[in-house]
Amino acid sequence: YHFMENLSLTCPIYMLAPDGYVKEKYEMVTGKAGIGNHGEASVRYQIAQEGDNKGKAEKIYYYNSLGDNNSIGNVAQAKIAYNKKGNIDTITYMDKDGKVTSGYLGASILGFVYDKEKSDVLNAIEIRDNNGVLKNNGSKYARITYSYDKKGRVISRKLYNEAGDLNGSAQKSLSIYLEPNTINDKLQQMKDSLIEAGAETKYTYDDKHAGPVKIQFMGIDGQAAPIKDGAKDVAELDITYDDTDRIADLKFIGSDGQSVPLVVSNAKGPDELKMDYDENGNISQISYFKNGDSLAIDGKVLSSGYELGKTDIATVKYKYDSHRNRIEARYFDKSGSPTYLKLYGTTKYYGRKFEFAENNNMHPKITYLDADGQVINADPKNIIQGTWKQSGKDGFTWIVKNGTMDVVRPYGMKRSYTYTVSDVKLNPETGKGSLTMYLKGVDSSDSGTVQLKFTDADHFEHEDVVETYKYARQKD
């Protein structure tokens, strides 16, 4: 049941209650709170106290992080039925009122089909409507079948539609992000043969490791079917393990058998990842490669969407606390020397520290590090410092320093101000946002407030009653 129902789990935590219920909460491999396939933070199983199903779960209740009996969509509970062999036969999904509703994989009723000779071997699961009739889900398949090797490992998973044909429009989406928390769980899914895409997914094993060494995505013709959304053009994952059975090397292969770059947030990244681990199994280092050579990756790939631009980062090293919270990340170039990103477009930082408050591992306090690993002053107000030129031939020039600003006007006219900054709303990675400056003339009684709107770290505009003025940062 957990194999099919809790694909997002790596470590379910069980608690037996005295009233005949078993409670379960979810954790990721990092030890942080996880969620199930319906967005639930925990579930409660009602255990049969008598009859043929005595000691087995007959009902499931889903709970959100606040402890309320609901989850994403209408699913609030589910009923489990068993066959004569004692295996799960069906799971029926219901809302709070007990009315049948659409649940996992789009099934109202999830059916389990077993091998006729080996009753404990699951051959297929079926998506059924509230009447128990096989139906296509939103991804246009109605049945998932499994094949196994002699050791009981899954070697093939196929998707069929309700007509019994391989689904030619099967799911072709797979996302792989490079942050340790997300990639750690993705690596675990690879080891558990739970990564899947295409009409058929094939898993190849060696004699040394429990997990597959190759995962292939196939079409209805049995040929390679590259991912279309997310890790675009990837048709195969080649996996190498270390001596403790952890994934140490991951290569992305296209339909022609050649390496292809991993696409993250529409930016091309490495075609190979190498992972090192600490004594607690946390990823302590990720290094990026292309065609076997160390690769400096695009900042957008590293940050999963933020426009960080080009970087020299080829390796990121991580540290963790005793609760497996990531507490430090530091950046290194191809030669192994510290390298940097820019904060608010102005401040170079070579790493970050994450400080977690008690009972809060979701939103840490972030501080920024210099090349020696020491905390730096990362004030967003620093974005305004520098020289700015107004667009147009005769535009003004602003020269902004710590607390003072000189406005050089066309034809040599100049005026000086002191300033203070308030109401700063800037994206740390992009510098996009706004801030307010209060100006006071040094040699005059001029004063006033101006709001600057940044389109990125190097461009802002402000407007008055006449027009909108645009400025660009000048490279000093």
CSV table of C-alpha atoms in Angstrom, one decimal:
chain,number,residue,atom,x,y,z
A,1,TYR,CA,0.0,0.0,0.0
A,2,HIS,CA,2.7,2.5,0.9
A,3,PHE,CA,4.4,1.7,-2.4
A,4,MET,CA,1.5,3.1,-4.4
A,5,GLU,CA,-0.2,5.5,-2.0
A,6,ASN,CA,2.7,7.4,-0.4
A,7,LEU,CA,5.2,8.0,-3.2
A,8,SER,CA,6.3,11.3,-1.5
A,9,LEU,CA,7.3,9.5,1.7
A,10,THR,CA,10.7,8.2,2.5
A,11,CYS,CA,10.1,7.6,6.2
A,12,PRO,CA,6.6,7.2,7.6
A,13,ILE,CA,6.5,7.5,11.4
A,14,TYR,CA,3.8,5.4,13.2
A,15,MET,CA,2.1,6.0,16.5
A,16,LEU,CA,-0.3,3.4,17.9
A,17,ALA,CA,-3.2,5.0,19.8
A,18,PRO,CA,-5.1,3.1,22.5
A,19,ASP,CA,-8.4,3.5,20.7
A,20,GLY,CA,-7.5,1.1,17.9
A,21,TYR,CA,-6.2,3.8,15.5
A,22,VAL,CA,-2.7,4.1,14.1
A,23,LYS,CA,-1.4,7.6,13.4
A,24,GLU,CA,1.2,8.3,10.8
A,25,LYS,CA,3.1,11.5,10.0
A,26,TYR,CA,5.4,12.1,7.1
A,27,GLU,CA,9.1,12.9,6.9
A,28,MET,CA,11.5,13.5,4.0
A,29,VAL,CA,14.8,11.8,4.0
A,30,THR,CA,16.3,15.0,5.5
A,31,GLY,CA,14.1,14.6,8.6
A,32,LYS,CA,11.9,17.6,7.7
A,33,ALA,CA,8.1,17.4,7.6
A,34,GLY,CA,6.8,15.8,4.4
A,35,ILE,CA,3.4,15.6,2.7
A,36,GLY,CA,1.5,12.8,1.1
A,37,ASN,CA,-0.2,12.6,-2.3
A,38,HIS,CA,-3.3,14.5,-1.2
A,39,GLY,CA,-1.3,17.3,0.5
A,40,GLU,CA,-1.9,15.7,3.9
A,41,ALA,CA,0.7,16.2,6.7
A,42,SER,CA,-0.5,13.0,8.5
A,43,VAL,CA,-3.1,10.2,8.4
A,44,ARG,CA,-4.9,8.1,10.9
A,45,TYR,CA,-5.8,4.5,10.2
A,46,GLN,CA,-8.8,2.8,11.7
A,47,ILE,CA,-7.8,-0.8,12.6
A,48,ALA,CA,-10.3,-3.6,12.5
A,49,GLN,CA,-10.8,-5.1,16.0
A,50,GLU,CA,-12.6,-8.3,14.9
A,51,GLY,CA,-13.6,-10.3,11.8
A,52,ASP,CA,-11.5,-11.4,8.8
A,53,ASN,CA,-9.6,-8.1,8.7
A,54,LYS,CA,-8.7,-8.0,12.4
A,55,GLY,CA,-5.5,-6.1,12.9
A,56,LYS,CA,-5.7,-4.4,9.4
A,57,ALA,CA,-6.5,-0.9,8.5
A,58,GLU,CA,-10.0,-0.5,7.1
A,59,LYS,CA,-10.3,3.3,6.9
A,60,ILE,CA,-7.9,6.2,6.4
A,61,TYR,CA,-8.4,9.8,7.6
A,62,TYR,CA,-6.3,12.6,6.1
A,63,TYR,CA,-5.1,15.6,8.1
A,64,ASN,CA,-3.5,18.9,7.2
A,65,SER,CA,-0.7,20.5,9.1
A,66,LEU,CA,-3.2,22.2,11.4
A,67,GLY,CA,-4.7,18.8,12.4
A,68,ASP,CA,-7.9,19.4,10.4
A,69,ASN,CA,-9.5,16.4,8.6
A,70,ASN,CA,-9.0,17.6,5.1
A,71,SER,CA,-6.3,17.8,2.4
A,72,ILE,CA,-5.9,19.2,-1.1
A,73,GLY,CA,-9.1,18.7,-3.1
A,74,ASN,CA,-12.1,16.9,-1.6
A,75,VAL,CA,-10.3,13.9,-0.2
A,76,ALA,CA,-10.8,13.6,3.6
A,77,GLN,CA,-11.0,9.8,4.1
A,78,ALA,CA,-10.7,6.5,2.3
A,79,LYS,CA,-12.0,3.0,2.8
A,80,ILE,CA,-9.8,-0.1,2.3
A,81,ALA,CA,-11.2,-3.5,1.2
A,82,TYR,CA,-9.3,-6.8,1.1
A,83,ASN,CA,-9.4,-9.9,-1.1
A,84,LYS,CA,-9.7,-13.5,0.1
A,85,LYS,CA,-5.9,-13.7,0.3
A,86,GLY,CA,-5.8,-10.8,2.7
A,87,ASN,CA,-4.3,-8.3,0.2
A,88,ILE,CA,-5.6,-4.9,-0.4
A,89,ASP,CA,-8.3,-5.1,-3.1
A,90,THR,CA,-9.5,-1.6,-3.4
A,91,ILE,CA,-9.1,1.9,-1.9
A,92,THR,CA,-12.2,4.1,-2.2
A,93,TYR,CA,-11.7,7.9,-1.7
A,94,MET,CA,-14.3,10.0,0.0
A,95,ASP,CA,-15.0,13.6,1.1
A,96,LYS,CA,-15.8,14.6,4.7
A,97,ASP,CA,-19.4,13.5,4.2
A,98,GLY,CA,-18.5,10.0,3.0
A,99,LYS,CA,-19.3,10.7,-0.6
A,100,VAL,CA,-17.0,9.1,-3.1
A,101,THR,CA,-14.7,11.6,-4.8
A,102,SER,CA,-11.6,11.6,-7.0
A,103,GLY,CA,-8.4,10.7,-5.2
A,104,TYR,CA,-4.9,9.4,-5.9
A,105,LEU,CA,-4.1,9.2,-9.7
A,106,GLY,CA,-7.6,10.6,-10.4
A,107,ALA,CA,-9.2,7.3,-9.2
A,108,SER,CA,-12.5,7.3,-7.3
A,109,ILE,CA,-11.7,3.7,-6.6
A,110,LEU,CA,-8.1,2.4,-6.8
A,111,GLY,CA,-8.0,-1.3,-7.7
A,112,PHE,CA,-5.1,-3.7,-7.0
A,113,VAL,CA,-4.5,-6.7,-9.3
A,114,TYR,CA,-2.2,-9.5,-8.2
A,115,ASP,CA,-0.4,-12.4,-9.8
A,116,LYS,CA,-2.7,-15.5,-10.1
A,117,GLU,CA,0.1,-17.9,-8.9
A,118,LYS,CA,1.9,-15.5,-6.5
A,119,SER,CA,-0.9,-13.8,-4.6
A,120,ASP,CA,1.4,-11.4,-2.9
A,121,VAL,CA,2.9,-10.0,-6.1
A,122,LEU,CA,1.2,-6.8,-7.4
A,123,ASN,CA,0.8,-6.9,-11.1
A,124,ALA,CA,-1.2,-3.8,-11.7
A,125,ILE,CA,-3.2,-1.0,-10.2
A,126,GLU,CA,-6.3,0.3,-11.9
A,127,ILE,CA,-8.0,3.7,-12.0
A,128,ARG,CA,-11.8,3.2,-11.6
A,129,ASP,CA,-14.8,5.4,-11.3
A,130,ASN,CA,-17.4,5.4,-8.4
A,131,ASN,CA,-19.0,2.4,-10.0
A,132,GLY,CA,-15.8,0.4,-10.1
A,133,VAL,CA,-15.5,0.7,-13.9
A,134,LEU,CA,-12.0,1.1,-15.4
A,135,LYS,CA,-11.6,4.7,-16.7
A,136,ASN,CA,-8.9,7.0,-18.1
A,137,ASN,CA,-7.6,9.6,-15.7
A,138,GLY,CA,-6.5,13.1,-16.6
A,139,SER,CA,-3.3,11.8,-18.0
A,140,LYS,CA,-5.2,9.4,-20.2
A,141,TYR,CA,-4.2,6.1,-18.7
A,142,ALA,CA,-6.3,3.7,-16.6
A,143,ARG,CA,-3.9,0.9,-15.6
A,144,ILE,CA,-0.3,0.7,-14.5
A,145,THR,CA,1.3,-2.7,-14.8
A,146,TYR,CA,4.6,-3.9,-13.2
A,147,SER,CA,7.1,-6.6,-14.2
A,148,TYR,CA,9.8,-7.9,-11.8
A,149,ASP,CA,13.1,-9.8,-11.9
A,150,LYS,CA,13.9,-12.9,-10.0
A,151,LYS,CA,14.9,-10.8,-6.9
A,152,GLY,CA,11.5,-9.1,-6.9
A,153,ARG,CA,12.8,-5.8,-8.2
A,154,VAL,CA,10.6,-3.8,-10.6
A,155,ILE,CA,12.1,-3.8,-14.0
A,156,SER,CA,9.2,-2.4,-16.0
A,157,ARG,CA,6.2,-0.1,-15.4
A,158,LYS,CA,3.8,0.5,-18.2
A,159,LEU,CA,0.7,2.7,-18.6
A,160,TYR,CA,-2.4,1.5,-20.5
A,161,ASN,CA,-5.6,3.3,-21.4
A,162,GLU,CA,-9.0,1.9,-20.8
A,163,ALA,CA,-9.0,0.3,-24.2
A,164,GLY,CA,-6.0,-1.8,-23.2
A,165,ASP,CA,-3.5,0.1,-25.4
A,166,LEU,CA,-0.2,1.6,-24.2
A,167,ASN,CA,-0.8,5.2,-23.6
A,168,GLY,CA,1.0,7.2,-26.3
A,169,SER,CA,0.4,10.5,-24.5
A,170,ALA,CA,1.6,9.3,-21.2
A,171,GLN,CA,3.1,11.6,-18.6
A,172,LYS,CA,6.3,13.1,-20.0
A,173,SER,CA,7.1,15.4,-17.2
A,174,LEU,CA,10.0,15.1,-14.7
A,175,SER,CA,11.6,17.9,-12.7
A,176,ILE,CA,15.0,17.6,-10.9
A,177,TYR,CA,16.2,20.6,-8.9
A,178,LEU,CA,19.7,21.0,-7.5
A,179,GLU,CA,18.9,22.2,-4.0
A,180,PRO,CA,19.9,19.4,-1.5
A,181,ASN,CA,16.5,19.0,0.1
A,182,THR,CA,14.7,18.5,-3.2
A,183,ILE,CA,17.4,16.4,-4.9
A,184,ASN,CA,17.9,14.2,-1.8
A,185,ASP,CA,14.3,13.0,-2.0
A,186,LYS,CA,14.5,12.7,-5.8
A,187,LEU,CA,17.6,10.5,-5.4
A,188,GLN,CA,15.8,8.3,-2.9
A,189,GLN,CA,12.9,7.9,-5.4
A,190,MET,CA,15.5,6.8,-8.0
A,191,LYS,CA,16.9,4.2,-5.6
A,192,ASP,CA,13.4,2.9,-4.8
A,193,SER,CA,12.5,2.7,-8.6
A,194,LEU,CA,9.8,5.3,-8.2
A,195,ILE,CA,11.0,7.7,-10.9
A,196,GLU,CA,8.8,7.3,-13.9
A,197,ALA,CA,7.8,8.9,-17.2
A,198,GLY,CA,6.6,7.8,-20.6
A,199,ALA,CA,4.4,4.9,-21.7
A,200,GLU,CA,7.0,2.6,-20.2
A,201,THR,CA,9.8,3.0,-17.6
A,202,LYS,CA,12.5,0.4,-17.5
A,203,TYR,CA,14.8,-0.2,-14.5
A,204,THR,CA,18.2,-2.0,-14.9
A,205,TYR,CA,20.1,-3.4,-11.9
A,206,ASP,CA,23.5,-4.8,-11.2
A,207,ASP,CA,24.5,-7.4,-8.6
A,208,LYS,CA,26.0,-5.0,-6.1
A,209,HIS,CA,23.2,-2.5,-5.3
A,210,ALA,CA,19.6,-2.6,-4.4
A,211,GLY,CA,18.6,0.3,-6.6
A,212,PRO,CA,18.7,0.6,-10.4
A,213,VAL,CA,21.8,1.7,-12.2
A,214,LYS,CA,19.8,2.8,-15.2
A,215,ILE,CA,16.3,4.2,-15.6
A,216,GLN,CA,14.9,4.5,-19.2
A,217,PHE,CA,11.8,6.3,-20.4
A,218,MET,CA,10.2,4.6,-23.4
A,219,GLY,CA,7.4,5.2,-25.9
A,220,ILE,CA,4.7,2.9,-27.2
A,221,ASP,CA,7.1,1.6,-29.8
A,222,GLY,CA,9.7,0.6,-27.2
A,223,GLN,CA,12.0,3.3,-28.3
A,224,ALA,CA,13.5,6.1,-26.1
A,225,ALA,CA,10.9,8.8,-25.3
A,226,PRO,CA,12.6,12.0,-24.0
A,227,ILE,CA,11.1,14.1,-21.3
A,228,LYS,CA,9.1,17.0,-22.7
A,229,ASP,CA,8.5,19.1,-19.6
A,230,GLY,CA,11.0,19.8,-16.9
A,231,ALA,CA,14.2,17.8,-17.5
A,232,LYS,CA,13.7,18.3,-21.2
A,233,ASP,CA,15.3,15.8,-23.6
A,234,VAL,CA,16.4,13.4,-20.9
A,235,ALA,CA,15.6,9.8,-21.9
A,236,GLU,CA,17.7,7.9,-19.5
A,237,LEU,CA,19.3,8.3,-16.0
A,238,ASP,CA,22.6,6.5,-15.4
A,239,ILE,CA,23.3,6.0,-11.7
A,240,THR,CA,26.5,5.1,-9.9
A,241,TYR,CA,26.6,4.3,-6.1
A,242,ASP,CA,29.3,4.7,-3.5
A,243,ASP,CA,30.4,1.9,-1.1
A,244,THR,CA,27.5,2.7,1.3
A,245,ASP,CA,24.8,2.4,-1.5
A,246,ARG,CA,24.2,6.1,-1.9
A,247,ILE,CA,24.0,7.7,-5.3
A,248,ALA,CA,27.4,9.3,-6.0
A,249,ASP,CA,27.1,10.1,-9.7
A,250,LEU,CA,24.0,10.9,-11.8
A,251,LYS,CA,24.2,11.3,-15.6
A,252,PHE,CA,21.5,12.6,-17.9
A,253,ILE,CA,21.3,10.8,-21.3
A,254,GLY,CA,19.3,11.7,-24.4
A,255,SER,CA,17.5,9.4,-26.9
A,256,ASP,CA,20.7,9.1,-29.0
A,257,GLY,CA,22.7,7.7,-26.0
A,258,GLN,CA,24.7,10.9,-25.7
A,259,SER,CA,24.7,13.2,-22.6
A,260,VAL,CA,22.2,16.1,-22.5
A,261,PRO,CA,22.2,19.1,-20.1
A,262,LEU,CA,19.6,19.0,-17.3
A,263,VAL,CA,17.1,21.8,-17.9
A,264,VAL,CA,16.0,23.6,-14.7
A,265,SER,CA,13.7,26.7,-14.9
A,266,ASN,CA,14.2,26.8,-18.7
A,267,ALA,CA,18.0,27.1,-18.3
A,268,LYS,CA,20.5,24.5,-19.3
A,269,GLY,CA,22.6,23.0,-16.6
A,270,PRO,CA,25.0,20.2,-16.1
A,271,ASP,CA,24.8,16.8,-17.8
A,272,GLU,CA,26.3,15.1,-14.7
A,273,LEU,CA,26.1,15.5,-10.9
A,274,LYS,CA,28.5,14.1,-8.4
A,275,MET,CA,27.5,13.9,-4.7
A,276,ASP,CA,29.5,13.5,-1.5
A,277,TYR,CA,27.9,12.8,1.8
A,278,ASP,CA,28.7,13.4,5.5
A,279,GLU,CA,28.6,10.7,8.2
A,280,ASN,CA,24.9,11.2,8.7
A,281,GLY,CA,24.0,10.7,5.1
A,282,ASN,CA,23.4,14.4,4.2
A,283,ILE,CA,24.7,15.7,0.9
A,284,SER,CA,27.8,17.6,1.9
A,285,GLN,CA,28.8,18.5,-1.7
A,286,ILE,CA,27.3,18.7,-5.2
A,287,SER,CA,29.7,19.2,-8.1
A,288,TYR,CA,28.5,19.9,-11.7
A,289,PHE,CA,30.0,18.5,-14.9
A,290,LYS,CA,29.6,18.7,-18.7
A,291,ASN,CA,31.2,16.1,-20.9
A,292,GLY,CA,33.2,14.9,-18.0
A,293,ASP,CA,34.7,18.4,-17.2
A,294,SER,CA,33.9,20.6,-14.3
A,295,LEU,CA,31.2,23.1,-15.2
A,296,ALA,CA,30.4,26.6,-13.9
A,297,ILE,CA,26.6,26.6,-13.9
A,298,ASP,CA,24.0,29.2,-14.7
A,299,GLY,CA,22.7,30.9,-11.6
A,300,LYS,CA,19.1,30.3,-12.7
A,301,VAL,CA,19.8,26.6,-12.6
A,302,LEU,CA,21.3,26.8,-9.1
A,303,SER,CA,18.4,28.8,-7.7
A,304,SER,CA,15.5,27.1,-9.4
A,305,GLY,CA,14.1,30.1,-11.1
A,306,TYR,CA,15.7,33.3,-9.8
A,307,GLU,CA,17.5,35.3,-12.4
A,308,LEU,CA,21.0,35.1,-10.8
A,309,GLY,CA,22.8,35.3,-14.2
A,310,LYS,CA,26.1,33.7,-15.0
A,311,THR,CA,28.2,32.4,-12.1
A,312,ASP,CA,31.6,30.7,-11.6
A,313,ILE,CA,30.0,28.1,-9.2
A,314,ALA,CA,31.1,24.6,-10.1
A,315,THR,CA,30.7,23.1,-6.6
A,316,VAL,CA,28.5,23.8,-3.6
A,317,LYS,CA,29.4,22.5,-0.1
A,318,TYR,CA,26.9,22.1,2.7
A,319,LYS,CA,26.8,21.7,6.4
A,320,TYR,CA,24.0,20.5,8.7
A,321,ASP,CA,23.0,20.6,12.3
A,322,SER,CA,22.1,17.5,14.5
A,323,HIS,CA,18.5,17.7,13.2
A,324,ARG,CA,19.7,17.5,9.6
A,325,ASN,CA,18.8,21.1,8.9
A,326,ARG,CA,21.0,22.6,6.2
A,327,ILE,CA,22.8,25.4,8.1
A,328,GLU,CA,25.5,26.5,5.6
A,329,ALA,CA,26.1,26.6,1.8
A,330,ARG,CA,29.4,27.8,0.3
A,331,TYR,CA,30.3,28.3,-3.4
A,332,PHE,CA,33.5,27.2,-5.2
A,333,ASP,CA,34.7,27.6,-8.8
A,334,LYS,CA,36.4,24.9,-11.1
A,335,SER,CA,39.7,25.3,-9.3
A,336,GLY,CA,38.2,24.8,-5.9
A,337,SER,CA,38.6,28.5,-4.9
A,338,PRO,CA,35.7,30.4,-3.2
A,339,THR,CA,33.5,32.2,-5.6
A,340,TYR,CA,30.5,34.5,-5.2
A,341,LEU,CA,27.0,35.5,-6.2
A,342,LYS,CA,25.6,39.1,-5.8
A,343,LEU,CA,23.0,40.2,-3.4
A,344,TYR,CA,20.7,43.0,-4.4
A,345,GLY,CA,23.1,43.4,-7.4
A,346,THR,CA,25.7,45.1,-5.2
A,347,THR,CA,27.1,42.9,-2.4
A,348,LYS,CA,29.3,39.9,-3.2
A,349,TYR,CA,28.6,36.8,-1.1
A,350,TYR,CA,30.4,33.5,-1.1
A,351,GLY,CA,27.9,31.5,0.9
A,352,ARG,CA,24.9,31.6,3.2
A,353,LYS,CA,24.1,30.5,6.8
A,354,PHE,CA,20.7,29.3,7.8
A,355,GLU,CA,19.6,29.7,11.4
A,356,PHE,CA,16.5,27.8,12.5
A,357,ALA,CA,14.3,28.9,15.4
A,358,GLU,CA,13.0,26.2,17.7
A,359,ASN,CA,10.1,24.2,16.3
A,360,ASN,CA,10.4,26.0,12.9
A,361,ASN,CA,12.5,24.3,10.2
A,362,MET,CA,10.7,25.9,7.3
A,363,HIS,CA,11.7,29.6,7.4
A,364,PRO,CA,15.3,30.0,8.7
A,365,LYS,CA,17.0,33.3,9.2
A,366,ILE,CA,19.6,33.8,6.4
A,367,THR,CA,22.9,35.6,6.7
A,368,TYR,CA,25.6,36.0,4.1
A,369,LEU,CA,29.3,35.0,4.1
A,370,ASP,CA,32.5,36.4,2.7
A,371,ALA,CA,35.3,34.3,1.1
A,372,ASP,CA,36.5,33.3,4.6
A,373,GLY,CA,33.1,32.2,5.8
A,374,GLN,CA,32.5,35.2,8.0
A,375,VAL,CA,29.2,37.0,8.1
A,376,ILE,CA,29.0,40.2,6.0
A,377,ASN,CA,26.7,43.3,6.1
A,378,ALA,CA,24.1,42.5,3.5
A,379,ASP,CA,21.9,45.6,3.8
A,380,PRO,CA,19.5,45.9,0.9
A,381,LYS,CA,19.9,49.7,1.1
A,382,ASN,CA,23.3,49.2,-0.5
A,383,ILE,CA,21.6,48.7,-3.9
A,384,ILE,CA,21.3,52.5,-4.3
A,385,GLN,CA,25.0,53.2,-3.9
A,386,GLY,CA,26.9,53.9,-7.0
A,387,THR,CA,26.7,56.1,-10.1
A,388,TRP,CA,23.5,56.2,-12.1
A,389,LYS,CA,22.8,57.9,-15.5
A,390,GLN,CA,19.4,59.0,-16.7
A,391,SER,CA,18.5,57.8,-20.1
A,392,GLY,CA,18.8,60.4,-22.9
A,393,LYS,CA,21.6,62.6,-24.2
A,394,ASP,CA,21.2,65.4,-21.6
A,395,GLY,CA,20.1,63.2,-18.6
A,396,PHE,CA,21.1,63.7,-15.0
A,397,THR,CA,23.8,61.7,-13.2
A,398,TRP,CA,23.3,60.6,-9.6
A,399,ILE,CA,26.4,59.8,-7.6
A,400,VAL,CA,25.2,58.0,-4.4
A,401,LYS,CA,27.5,57.3,-1.5
A,402,ASN,CA,26.9,56.5,2.2
A,403,GLY,CA,24.3,59.0,3.1
A,404,THR,CA,25.1,61.6,0.4
A,405,MET,CA,24.0,62.1,-3.2
A,406,ASP,CA,25.4,64.5,-5.8
A,407,VAL,CA,23.1,65.3,-8.8
A,408,VAL,CA,25.1,66.4,-11.8
A,409,ARG,CA,22.9,68.2,-14.2
A,410,PRO,CA,23.5,68.8,-17.9
A,411,TYR,CA,26.0,71.5,-18.7
A,412,GLY,CA,27.9,71.1,-15.4
A,413,MET,CA,25.2,72.1,-12.9
A,414,LYS,CA,25.4,70.2,-9.7
A,415,ARG,CA,23.4,69.9,-6.4
A,416,SER,CA,24.1,67.9,-3.3
A,417,TYR,CA,21.8,66.2,-0.9
A,418,THR,CA,21.8,64.0,2.2
A,419,TYR,CA,19.4,61.1,2.1
A,420,THR,CA,17.8,58.3,4.1
A,421,VAL,CA,16.2,55.1,2.7
A,422,SER,CA,13.0,53.5,3.9
A,423,ASP,CA,10.2,51.1,2.8
A,424,VAL,CA,12.7,48.7,1.1
A,425,LYS,CA,11.0,45.9,-0.8
A,426,LEU,CA,13.6,44.2,-3.0
A,427,ASN,CA,14.1,40.6,-4.2
A,428,PRO,CA,17.5,39.6,-2.8
A,429,GLU,CA,18.4,37.6,-5.9
A,430,THR,CA,17.2,39.9,-8.6
A,431,GLY,CA,17.2,43.4,-7.0
A,432,LYS,CA,13.7,43.8,-8.4
A,433,GLY,CA,11.3,45.9,-6.3
A,434,SER,CA,11.2,49.3,-4.8
A,435,LEU,CA,12.5,51.7,-2.1
A,436,THR,CA,11.8,55.2,-0.9
A,437,MET,CA,14.4,58.0,-0.6
A,438,TYR,CA,14.0,61.1,1.5
A,439,LEU,CA,16.3,63.9,0.2
A,440,LYS,CA,17.4,67.0,1.9
A,441,GLY,CA,19.5,69.7,0.2
A,442,VAL,CA,23.0,70.4,1.6
A,443,ASP,CA,23.2,74.0,0.4
A,444,SER,CA,19.5,74.7,0.1
A,445,SER,CA,16.2,74.1,1.7
A,446,ASP,CA,15.2,71.6,-1.0
A,447,SER,CA,13.7,68.4,0.4
A,448,GLY,CA,11.3,65.7,-0.7
A,449,THR,CA,10.5,62.0,-1.1
A,450,VAL,CA,11.0,59.9,-4.2
A,451,GLN,CA,10.1,56.3,-4.8
A,452,LEU,CA,12.5,54.2,-6.9
A,453,LYS,CA,11.1,51.2,-8.8
A,454,PHE,CA,13.8,48.7,-9.7
A,455,THR,CA,13.3,46.5,-12.7
A,456,ASP,CA,16.5,44.7,-11.8
A,457,ALA,CA,19.6,45.5,-9.8
A,458,ASP,CA,21.0,47.9,-12.4
A,459,HIS,CA,17.9,49.8,-13.6
A,460,PHE,CA,15.3,51.9,-11.8
A,461,GLU,CA,12.7,54.5,-12.6
A,462,HIS,CA,10.8,57.1,-10.7
A,463,GLU,CA,8.0,59.4,-11.8
A,464,ASP,CA,6.7,62.8,-10.9
A,465,VAL,CA,3.7,64.7,-12.1
A,466,VAL,CA,5.4,65.3,-15.5
A,467,GLU,CA,6.9,62.1,-16.6
A,468,THR,CA,8.7,58.9,-15.7
A,469,TYR,CA,12.5,59.0,-15.5
A,470,LYS,CA,14.7,56.0,-16.1
A,471,TYR,CA,18.2,55.4,-14.8
A,472,ALA,CA,20.9,52.7,-15.4
A,473,ARG,CA,23.8,51.9,-13.2
A,474,GLN,CA,27.2,53.0,-14.5
A,475,LYS,CA,30.0,50.5,-14.2
A,476,ASP,CA,32.6,52.2,-12.1
